[in-house]
Amino acid sequence: MMLANLDWADRTAFSDSASGLAGADYNYNYSCYGGAHSSERSKWRQMMILVCGGVKGGTGKTTTAVNLGIERARRGAKVLLVDADPDQESLTDYIANREERKAEPSVSVIQVKGVTTSKSLVALSKDYDDVLVDCGGFDSVELRQAVLICQAWVVPLNPTQMQVWTMPKLKEVLDGANAMRGEAQLTAYLLGMRLSTNSLNRARSDLDAVAQEFEGFGVLATVIHQRAAFERAEALGLAVTELEKPSESDRKARDAIAMLHDELFGRQPIAQRTGGSDGR
Protein backbone atom coordinates (compact mmCIF):
# COMPACT_ATOMS: atom_id res chain seq x y z
CA MET A 1 0.00 0.00 0.00
CA MET A 2 1.62 3.22 -1.19
CA LEU A 3 0.51 5.36 1.76
CA ALA A 4 3.53 7.62 1.54
CA ASN A 5 2.58 8.80 -1.94
CA LEU A 6 -1.05 9.64 -1.15
CA ASP A 7 -1.16 12.70 1.08
CA TRP A 8 -4.96 13.02 0.68
CA ALA A 9 -5.62 9.90 2.72
CA ASP A 10 -6.02 9.73 6.46
CA ARG A 11 -3.51 6.94 6.95
CA THR A 12 -4.61 6.08 10.46
CA ALA A 13 -8.24 5.90 9.41
CA PHE A 14 -7.41 3.68 6.48
CA SER A 15 -5.26 1.37 8.57
CA ASP A 16 -7.99 1.06 11.18
CA SER A 17 -10.60 0.52 8.46
CA ALA A 18 -8.54 -2.18 6.80
CA SER A 19 -8.01 -4.03 10.06
CA GLY A 20 -11.70 -3.67 10.84
CA LEU A 21 -12.58 -5.24 7.52
CA ALA A 22 -10.33 -8.19 8.19
CA GLY A 23 -11.63 -8.60 11.72
CA ALA A 24 -15.21 -8.70 10.52
CA ASP A 25 -14.42 -11.15 7.72
CA TYR A 26 -15.68 -8.39 5.46
CA ASN A 27 -15.32 -9.35 1.82
CA TYR A 28 -14.71 -6.27 -0.25
CA ASN A 29 -13.89 -8.06 -3.46
CA TYR A 30 -17.50 -7.18 -4.31
CA SER A 31 -16.36 -4.90 -7.14
CA CYS A 32 -17.12 -7.66 -9.65
CA TYR A 33 -20.83 -7.50 -8.86
CA GLY A 34 -23.57 -7.44 -11.45
CA GLY A 35 -26.28 -9.39 -13.16
CA ALA A 36 -23.77 -11.31 -15.25
CA HIS A 37 -22.25 -12.70 -12.06
CA SER A 38 -25.49 -13.54 -10.26
CA SER A 39 -24.61 -17.24 -10.10
CA GLU A 40 -21.63 -16.35 -7.90
CA ARG A 41 -23.54 -14.16 -5.45
CA SER A 42 -23.87 -16.93 -2.87
CA LYS A 43 -20.10 -16.66 -2.36
CA TRP A 44 -20.37 -13.05 -1.26
CA ARG A 45 -21.58 -11.44 1.89
CA GLN A 46 -24.92 -9.72 1.39
CA MET A 47 -23.94 -6.28 2.71
CA MET A 48 -22.45 -3.77 0.31
CA ILE A 49 -21.09 -0.25 0.56
CA LEU A 50 -21.95 1.41 -2.74
CA VAL A 51 -20.66 4.86 -3.68
CA CYS A 52 -22.44 7.20 -6.11
CA GLY A 53 -19.81 9.76 -6.91
CA GLY A 54 -17.97 11.76 -9.51
CA VAL A 55 -16.05 15.00 -9.88
CA LYS A 56 -18.70 17.08 -11.65
CA GLY A 57 -21.92 18.45 -10.24
CA GLY A 58 -25.35 17.90 -11.72
CA THR A 59 -24.77 14.44 -13.15
CA GLY A 60 -27.46 12.69 -11.09
CA LYS A 61 -25.49 11.23 -8.19
CA THR A 62 -28.01 12.13 -5.50
CA THR A 63 -30.92 11.09 -7.71
CA THR A 64 -29.27 7.72 -8.27
CA ALA A 65 -28.39 7.17 -4.62
CA VAL A 66 -31.78 8.09 -3.19
CA ASN A 67 -33.88 6.21 -5.75
CA LEU A 68 -31.69 3.14 -5.49
CA GLY A 69 -31.62 3.31 -1.69
CA ILE A 70 -35.40 3.61 -1.35
CA GLU A 71 -35.97 0.80 -3.84
CA ARG A 72 -33.49 -1.33 -1.91
CA ALA A 73 -35.46 -0.67 1.28
CA ARG A 74 -38.70 -1.55 -0.53
CA ARG A 75 -37.14 -4.94 -1.29
CA GLY A 76 -36.65 -5.59 2.42
CA ALA A 77 -33.09 -4.44 3.09
CA LYS A 78 -32.06 -2.33 6.06
CA VAL A 79 -30.50 0.58 4.21
CA LEU A 80 -28.39 3.52 5.33
CA LEU A 81 -28.01 6.52 3.06
CA VAL A 82 -24.86 8.54 3.70
CA ASP A 83 -24.65 12.21 2.75
CA ALA A 84 -20.93 12.71 2.12
CA ASP A 85 -21.18 16.06 0.35
CA PRO A 86 -19.42 18.69 2.51
CA ASP A 87 -20.88 21.64 0.57
CA GLN A 88 -24.52 20.64 0.08
CA GLU A 89 -26.97 18.45 1.95
CA SER A 90 -29.25 17.44 -0.90
CA LEU A 91 -29.61 13.84 0.20
CA THR A 92 -30.34 14.87 3.79
CA ASP A 93 -32.98 17.35 2.61
CA TYR A 94 -34.58 14.73 0.35
CA ILE A 95 -35.02 12.25 3.18
CA ALA A 96 -36.19 14.99 5.57
CA ASN A 97 -38.97 15.76 3.09
CA ARG A 98 -39.79 12.05 2.95
CA GLU A 99 -40.00 11.85 6.74
CA GLU A 100 -42.26 14.90 6.93
CA ARG A 101 -44.64 13.19 4.54
CA LYS A 102 -44.42 9.96 6.57
CA ALA A 103 -43.58 7.90 3.50
CA GLU A 104 -42.86 4.22 4.02
CA PRO A 105 -40.50 2.49 4.19
CA SER A 106 -38.48 4.80 6.37
CA VAL A 107 -34.86 5.16 5.26
CA SER A 108 -32.10 6.35 7.57
CA VAL A 109 -29.68 9.07 6.50
CA ILE A 110 -26.53 10.33 8.18
CA GLN A 111 -23.91 12.90 7.28
CA VAL A 112 -20.28 11.79 7.14
CA LYS A 113 -17.50 14.22 6.32
CA GLY A 114 -13.75 14.60 6.46
CA VAL A 115 -10.67 12.44 6.63
CA THR A 116 -12.29 9.79 8.82
CA THR A 117 -14.96 8.98 6.21
CA SER A 118 -13.64 5.49 5.46
CA LYS A 119 -13.41 4.57 9.12
CA SER A 120 -16.93 5.89 9.75
CA LEU A 121 -18.41 3.97 6.82
CA VAL A 122 -16.90 0.69 7.97
CA ALA A 123 -18.23 1.22 11.50
CA LEU A 124 -21.71 2.19 10.28
CA SER A 125 -21.93 -0.73 7.85
CA LYS A 126 -22.02 -3.26 10.66
CA ASP A 127 -25.61 -2.30 11.50
CA TYR A 128 -27.08 -2.30 7.97
CA ASP A 129 -27.61 -4.64 5.06
CA ASP A 130 -26.40 -2.01 2.59
CA VAL A 131 -24.87 1.47 2.76
CA LEU A 132 -25.25 3.89 -0.16
CA VAL A 133 -22.94 6.90 -0.17
CA ASP A 134 -23.68 10.13 -2.04
CA CYS A 135 -20.50 12.14 -2.62
CA GLY A 136 -20.30 15.74 -3.82
CA GLY A 137 -19.65 16.62 -7.43
CA PHE A 138 -15.96 17.41 -7.08
CA ASP A 139 -12.68 15.79 -6.11
CA SER A 140 -13.32 15.60 -2.37
CA VAL A 141 -11.60 13.88 0.49
CA GLU A 142 -14.92 12.15 1.18
CA LEU A 143 -14.99 10.59 -2.30
CA ARG A 144 -11.38 9.47 -2.06
CA GLN A 145 -11.98 8.02 1.39
CA ALA A 146 -15.18 6.23 0.37
CA VAL A 147 -13.65 4.47 -2.63
CA LEU A 148 -10.93 3.05 -0.41
CA ILE A 149 -13.37 0.69 1.27
CA CYS A 150 -16.46 0.38 -0.95
CA GLN A 151 -17.46 -2.71 -2.90
CA ALA A 152 -19.02 -0.80 -5.79
CA TRP A 153 -18.51 2.64 -7.29
CA VAL A 154 -21.21 3.92 -9.64
CA VAL A 155 -20.39 7.02 -11.71
CA PRO A 156 -23.49 8.61 -13.29
CA LEU A 157 -22.40 10.06 -16.61
CA ASN A 158 -24.01 11.59 -19.66
CA PRO A 159 -21.23 11.22 -22.25
CA THR A 160 -21.20 14.86 -23.34
CA GLN A 161 -17.81 16.45 -23.93
CA MET A 162 -17.98 18.44 -20.68
CA GLN A 163 -18.56 15.28 -18.65
CA VAL A 164 -16.07 13.15 -20.57
CA TRP A 165 -13.41 15.74 -19.75
CA THR A 166 -13.73 14.68 -16.10
CA MET A 167 -12.56 11.13 -16.83
CA PRO A 168 -8.81 11.74 -16.30
CA LYS A 169 -9.53 13.06 -12.81
CA LEU A 170 -11.86 10.13 -12.09
CA LYS A 171 -9.15 7.72 -13.18
CA GLU A 172 -6.67 9.48 -10.91
CA VAL A 173 -9.05 8.95 -7.98
CA LEU A 174 -9.60 5.30 -8.93
CA ASP A 175 -5.90 4.60 -9.40
CA GLY A 176 -5.11 6.25 -6.07
CA ALA A 177 -7.64 4.05 -4.30
CA ASN A 178 -6.48 0.86 -5.99
CA ALA A 179 -2.88 1.64 -5.06
CA MET A 180 -4.00 1.26 -1.45
CA ARG A 181 -6.55 -1.55 -1.77
CA GLY A 182 -4.09 -4.36 -2.40
CA GLU A 183 -5.73 -7.39 -4.00
CA ALA A 184 -9.23 -5.94 -3.57
CA GLN A 185 -9.08 -3.85 -6.73
CA LEU A 186 -12.10 -1.68 -7.50
CA THR A 187 -13.82 -1.24 -10.86
CA ALA A 188 -15.78 1.99 -11.34
CA TYR A 189 -18.98 1.50 -13.33
CA LEU A 190 -20.34 4.22 -15.60
CA LEU A 191 -24.12 4.64 -15.46
CA GLY A 192 -25.70 6.32 -18.47
CA MET A 193 -27.68 9.03 -16.69
CA ARG A 194 -30.07 11.77 -17.82
CA LEU A 195 -29.80 10.61 -21.40
CA SER A 196 -32.04 11.93 -24.14
CA THR A 197 -34.57 9.36 -25.29
CA ASN A 198 -33.56 10.20 -28.87
CA SER A 199 -29.89 9.30 -28.63
CA LEU A 200 -29.77 5.98 -26.76
CA ASN A 201 -27.66 4.01 -29.23
CA ARG A 202 -25.10 6.77 -29.61
CA ALA A 203 -24.92 7.28 -25.85
CA ARG A 204 -24.29 3.57 -25.31
CA SER A 205 -21.56 3.60 -27.92
CA ASP A 206 -19.96 6.68 -26.37
CA LEU A 207 -20.03 5.16 -22.88
CA ASP A 208 -18.40 1.98 -24.16
CA ALA A 209 -15.72 4.05 -25.88
CA VAL A 210 -15.00 5.98 -22.69
CA ALA A 211 -14.65 2.78 -20.65
CA GLN A 212 -12.32 1.30 -23.25
CA GLU A 213 -10.11 4.39 -23.16
CA PHE A 214 -9.83 4.52 -19.38
CA GLU A 215 -8.65 1.29 -17.78
CA GLY A 216 -10.49 0.27 -14.65
CA PHE A 217 -13.92 1.48 -15.79
CA GLY A 218 -16.89 -0.60 -16.90
CA VAL A 219 -20.37 0.27 -18.17
CA LEU A 220 -23.64 -0.78 -16.56
CA ALA A 221 -26.29 -2.25 -18.84
CA THR A 222 -29.03 -0.07 -17.33
CA VAL A 223 -29.42 3.52 -18.51
CA ILE A 224 -31.54 6.27 -16.98
CA HIS A 225 -33.25 8.76 -19.27
CA GLN A 226 -34.09 12.34 -18.45
CA ARG A 227 -37.70 12.18 -17.25
CA ALA A 228 -40.01 14.52 -15.33
CA ALA A 229 -40.86 11.63 -13.01
CA PHE A 230 -37.65 12.17 -11.07
CA GLU A 231 -38.47 15.80 -10.32
CA ARG A 232 -42.03 14.90 -9.33
CA ALA A 233 -40.80 12.14 -7.03
CA GLU A 234 -38.25 14.47 -5.46
CA ALA A 235 -40.94 17.03 -4.61
CA LEU A 236 -42.87 14.29 -2.80
CA GLY A 237 -39.89 12.73 -1.03
CA LEU A 238 -40.43 9.52 -2.97
CA ALA A 239 -38.56 7.27 -5.34
CA VAL A 240 -39.95 7.05 -8.86
CA THR A 241 -40.88 3.45 -8.08
CA GLU A 242 -43.40 4.77 -5.53
CA LEU A 243 -45.31 7.25 -7.71
CA GLU A 244 -49.05 6.68 -7.78
CA LYS A 245 -51.04 6.72 -11.02
CA PRO A 246 -47.86 6.70 -13.11
CA SER A 247 -47.88 7.88 -16.69
CA GLU A 248 -46.14 5.85 -19.39
CA SER A 249 -43.03 7.99 -18.92
CA ASP A 250 -43.24 7.51 -15.14
CA ARG A 251 -43.40 3.74 -15.62
CA LYS A 252 -40.28 3.80 -17.76
CA ALA A 253 -38.43 5.73 -15.07
CA ARG A 254 -39.71 3.25 -12.48
CA ASP A 255 -38.62 0.29 -14.58
CA ALA A 256 -35.16 1.77 -15.08
CA ILE A 257 -34.57 2.13 -11.34
CA ALA A 258 -35.87 -1.41 -10.75
CA MET A 259 -33.50 -2.69 -13.44
CA LEU A 260 -30.59 -0.80 -11.91
CA HIS A 261 -31.39 -2.31 -8.52
CA ASP A 262 -31.48 -5.79 -9.98
CA GLU A 263 -28.25 -5.27 -11.88
CA LEU A 264 -26.43 -4.17 -8.73
CA PHE A 265 -28.08 -6.24 -6.02
CA GLY A 266 -29.89 -9.13 -7.71
CA ARG A 267 -33.61 -9.73 -8.08
CA GLN A 268 -34.58 -11.57 -4.90
CA PRO A 269 -35.91 -9.73 -1.84
CA ILE A 270 -33.21 -9.80 0.80
CA ALA A 271 -35.26 -12.03 3.12
CA GLN A 272 -35.19 -14.73 0.43
CA ARG A 273 -31.53 -14.46 -0.48
CA THR A 274 -28.93 -17.02 0.50
CA GLY A 275 -25.80 -15.51 0.26
CA GLY A 276 -31.85 -4.30 -19.30
CA SER A 277 -32.07 -1.09 -19.94
CA ASP A 278 -34.70 1.66 -19.84
CA GLY A 279 -36.94 1.45 -22.88
CA ARG A 280 -37.85 4.51 -24.88
XYZ file of C-alpha atoms in Angstrom:
280
model
C 0.000 0.000 0.000
C 1.621 3.217 -1.190
C 0.507 5.357 1.755
C 3.526 7.618 1.540
C 2.583 8.796 -1.943
C -1.054 9.642 -1.152
C -1.164 12.701 1.078
C -4.960 13.025 0.676
C -5.619 9.902 2.725
C -6.022 9.727 6.464
C -3.513 6.937 6.948
C -4.609 6.084 10.461
C -8.240 5.901 9.414
C -7.406 3.681 6.476
C -5.259 1.375 8.573
C -7.993 1.063 11.181
C -10.599 0.520 8.463
C -8.544 -2.177 6.795
C -8.007 -4.025 10.057
C -11.696 -3.673 10.836
C -12.579 -5.242 7.525
C -10.332 -8.187 8.190
C -11.633 -8.598 11.721
C -15.214 -8.699 10.515
C -14.420 -11.150 7.718
C -15.682 -8.394 5.458
C -15.323 -9.348 1.815
C -14.714 -6.273 -0.249
C -13.892 -8.065 -3.459
C -17.495 -7.179 -4.314
C -16.358 -4.904 -7.136
C -17.116 -7.662 -9.655
C -20.830 -7.503 -8.859
C -23.572 -7.437 -11.448
C -26.278 -9.386 -13.158
C -23.770 -11.306 -15.247
C -22.254 -12.695 -12.060
C -25.493 -13.537 -10.258
C -24.609 -17.238 -10.102
C -21.634 -16.346 -7.901
C -23.545 -14.157 -5.452
C -23.867 -16.925 -2.865
C -20.097 -16.663 -2.362
C -20.373 -13.055 -1.259
C -21.578 -11.445 1.888
C -24.921 -9.717 1.392
C -23.936 -6.285 2.708
C -22.452 -3.769 0.311
C -21.086 -0.251 0.559
C -21.947 1.410 -2.741
C -20.658 4.858 -3.683
C -22.441 7.195 -6.107
C -19.808 9.756 -6.905
C -17.970 11.763 -9.508
C -16.046 15.000 -9.883
C -18.699 17.078 -11.655
C -21.923 18.450 -10.240
C -25.351 17.905 -11.718
C -24.770 14.443 -13.146
C -27.460 12.690 -11.088
C -25.488 11.233 -8.193
C -28.011 12.128 -5.497
C -30.919 11.095 -7.712
C -29.273 7.722 -8.267
C -28.388 7.170 -4.617
C -31.780 8.091 -3.186
C -33.883 6.215 -5.745
C -31.689 3.143 -5.490
C -31.624 3.311 -1.689
C -35.398 3.611 -1.350
C -35.968 0.797 -3.839
C -33.487 -1.331 -1.909
C -35.464 -0.669 1.277
C -38.697 -1.550 -0.531
C -37.141 -4.939 -1.288
C -36.649 -5.589 2.418
C -33.087 -4.436 3.090
C -32.064 -2.330 6.062
C -30.498 0.581 4.213
C -28.391 3.520 5.332
C -28.014 6.524 3.058
C -24.862 8.536 3.699
C -24.651 12.206 2.748
C -20.931 12.713 2.125
C -21.179 16.060 0.350
C -19.420 18.691 2.509
C -20.884 21.636 0.573
C -24.518 20.638 0.078
C -26.966 18.448 1.949
C -29.251 17.442 -0.901
C -29.611 13.838 0.202
C -30.343 14.867 3.785
C -32.981 17.346 2.609
C -34.576 14.730 0.349
C -35.016 12.250 3.178
C -36.193 14.989 5.569
C -38.975 15.758 3.091
C -39.789 12.050 2.948
C -40.000 11.848 6.735
C -42.258 14.904 6.933
C -44.644 13.185 4.538
C -44.416 9.963 6.574
C -43.582 7.903 3.501
C -42.857 4.215 4.022
C -40.505 2.486 4.186
C -38.481 4.803 6.373
C -34.863 5.157 5.258
C -32.101 6.351 7.569
C -29.680 9.072 6.496
C -26.529 10.331 8.183
C -23.908 12.900 7.279
C -20.284 11.788 7.140
C -17.503 14.221 6.317
C -13.746 14.598 6.456
C -10.675 12.440 6.626
C -12.294 9.786 8.822
C -14.962 8.977 6.215
C -13.636 5.490 5.457
C -13.411 4.574 9.125
C -16.931 5.892 9.747
C -18.412 3.965 6.821
C -16.905 0.687 7.966
C -18.229 1.217 11.498
C -21.709 2.188 10.277
C -21.929 -0.725 7.854
C -22.024 -3.257 10.662
C -25.610 -2.295 11.497
C -27.079 -2.302 7.971
C -27.609 -4.637 5.055
C -26.402 -2.007 2.588
C -24.870 1.466 2.755
C -25.252 3.891 -0.160
C -22.941 6.900 -0.169
C -23.681 10.131 -2.045
C -20.497 12.135 -2.622
C -20.304 15.736 -3.816
C -19.652 16.625 -7.433
C -15.963 17.412 -7.079
C -12.677 15.791 -6.110
C -13.324 15.603 -2.374
C -11.601 13.877 0.493
C -14.924 12.145 1.179
C -14.986 10.592 -2.303
C -11.380 9.468 -2.061
C -11.978 8.018 1.389
C -15.176 6.228 0.366
C -13.652 4.466 -2.632
C -10.932 3.055 -0.413
C -13.372 0.685 1.267
C -16.460 0.382 -0.955
C -17.458 -2.712 -2.898
C -19.016 -0.797 -5.789
C -18.512 2.644 -7.293
C -21.214 3.922 -9.640
C -20.392 7.018 -11.707
C -23.493 8.614 -13.287
C -22.400 10.065 -16.609
C -24.008 11.587 -19.661
C -21.227 11.223 -22.246
C -21.198 14.864 -23.341
C -17.813 16.451 -23.935
C -17.981 18.437 -20.678
C -18.556 15.283 -18.652
C -16.070 13.148 -20.572
C -13.409 15.736 -19.752
C -13.731 14.676 -16.100
C -12.560 11.132 -16.830
C -8.808 11.735 -16.302
C -9.528 13.058 -12.808
C -11.862 10.130 -12.088
C -9.150 7.724 -13.184
C -6.673 9.482 -10.908
C -9.046 8.954 -7.978
C -9.602 5.302 -8.934
C -5.902 4.601 -9.398
C -5.109 6.252 -6.071
C -7.638 4.050 -4.301
C -6.479 0.865 -5.994
C -2.877 1.636 -5.062
C -3.997 1.260 -1.453
C -6.546 -1.550 -1.767
C -4.090 -4.357 -2.400
C -5.726 -7.391 -4.005
C -9.235 -5.945 -3.575
C -9.077 -3.849 -6.730
C -12.101 -1.684 -7.503
C -13.822 -1.241 -10.862
C -15.784 1.990 -11.339
C -18.983 1.497 -13.328
C -20.337 4.218 -15.602
C -24.116 4.636 -15.460
C -25.696 6.323 -18.465
C -27.679 9.035 -16.685
C -30.073 11.766 -17.816
C -29.799 10.615 -21.400
C -32.041 11.929 -24.136
C -34.571 9.358 -25.293
C -33.562 10.202 -28.871
C -29.890 9.295 -28.628
C -29.775 5.984 -26.759
C -27.664 4.009 -29.230
C -25.100 6.772 -29.614
C -24.915 7.277 -25.851
C -24.293 3.573 -25.307
C -21.558 3.598 -27.918
C -19.965 6.681 -26.368
C -20.031 5.159 -22.877
C -18.404 1.985 -24.162
C -15.715 4.054 -25.883
C -14.996 5.977 -22.688
C -14.652 2.784 -20.655
C -12.318 1.301 -23.252
C -10.111 4.388 -23.163
C -9.830 4.519 -19.377
C -8.652 1.291 -17.783
C -10.493 0.268 -14.649
C -13.918 1.482 -15.787
C -16.893 -0.600 -16.897
C -20.368 0.271 -18.166
C -23.640 -0.776 -16.559
C -26.291 -2.245 -18.839
C -29.029 -0.072 -17.326
C -29.418 3.517 -18.511
C -31.539 6.266 -16.980
C -33.250 8.755 -19.273
C -34.090 12.341 -18.451
C -37.698 12.182 -17.252
C -40.008 14.515 -15.329
C -40.863 11.629 -13.008
C -37.646 12.169 -11.075
C -38.470 15.801 -10.321
C -42.025 14.898 -9.330
C -40.805 12.141 -7.029
C -38.246 14.472 -5.461
C -40.942 17.025 -4.608
C -42.874 14.286 -2.801
C -39.887 12.732 -1.027
C -40.432 9.518 -2.972
C -38.559 7.266 -5.336
C -39.955 7.047 -8.858
C -40.880 3.446 -8.077
C -43.403 4.774 -5.532
C -45.306 7.252 -7.711
C -49.052 6.679 -7.779
C -51.037 6.716 -11.018
C -47.864 6.698 -13.114
C -47.880 7.881 -16.695
C -46.135 5.854 -19.390
C -43.025 7.991 -18.917
C -43.237 7.506 -15.139
C -43.404 3.743 -15.615
C -40.281 3.800 -17.763
C -38.429 5.732 -15.069
C -39.712 3.254 -12.476
C -38.623 0.285 -14.582
C -35.165 1.774 -15.084
C -34.574 2.125 -11.338
C -35.867 -1.406 -10.753
C -33.498 -2.691 -13.444
C -30.588 -0.802 -11.908
C -31.388 -2.306 -8.517
C -31.484 -5.794 -9.985
C -28.252 -5.272 -11.879
C -26.434 -4.166 -8.732
C -28.079 -6.241 -6.019
C -29.888 -9.127 -7.714
C -33.607 -9.733 -8.080
C -34.577 -11.570 -4.899
C -35.911 -9.728 -1.839
C -33.209 -9.801 0.801
C -35.262 -12.026 3.117
C -35.187 -14.728 0.428
C -31.526 -14.456 -0.482
C -28.935 -17.020 0.500
C -25.802 -15.513 0.260
C -31.848 -4.300 -19.296
C -32.066 -1.091 -19.941
C -34.695 1.658 -19.843
C -36.943 1.453 -22.883
C -37.850 4.506 -24.876
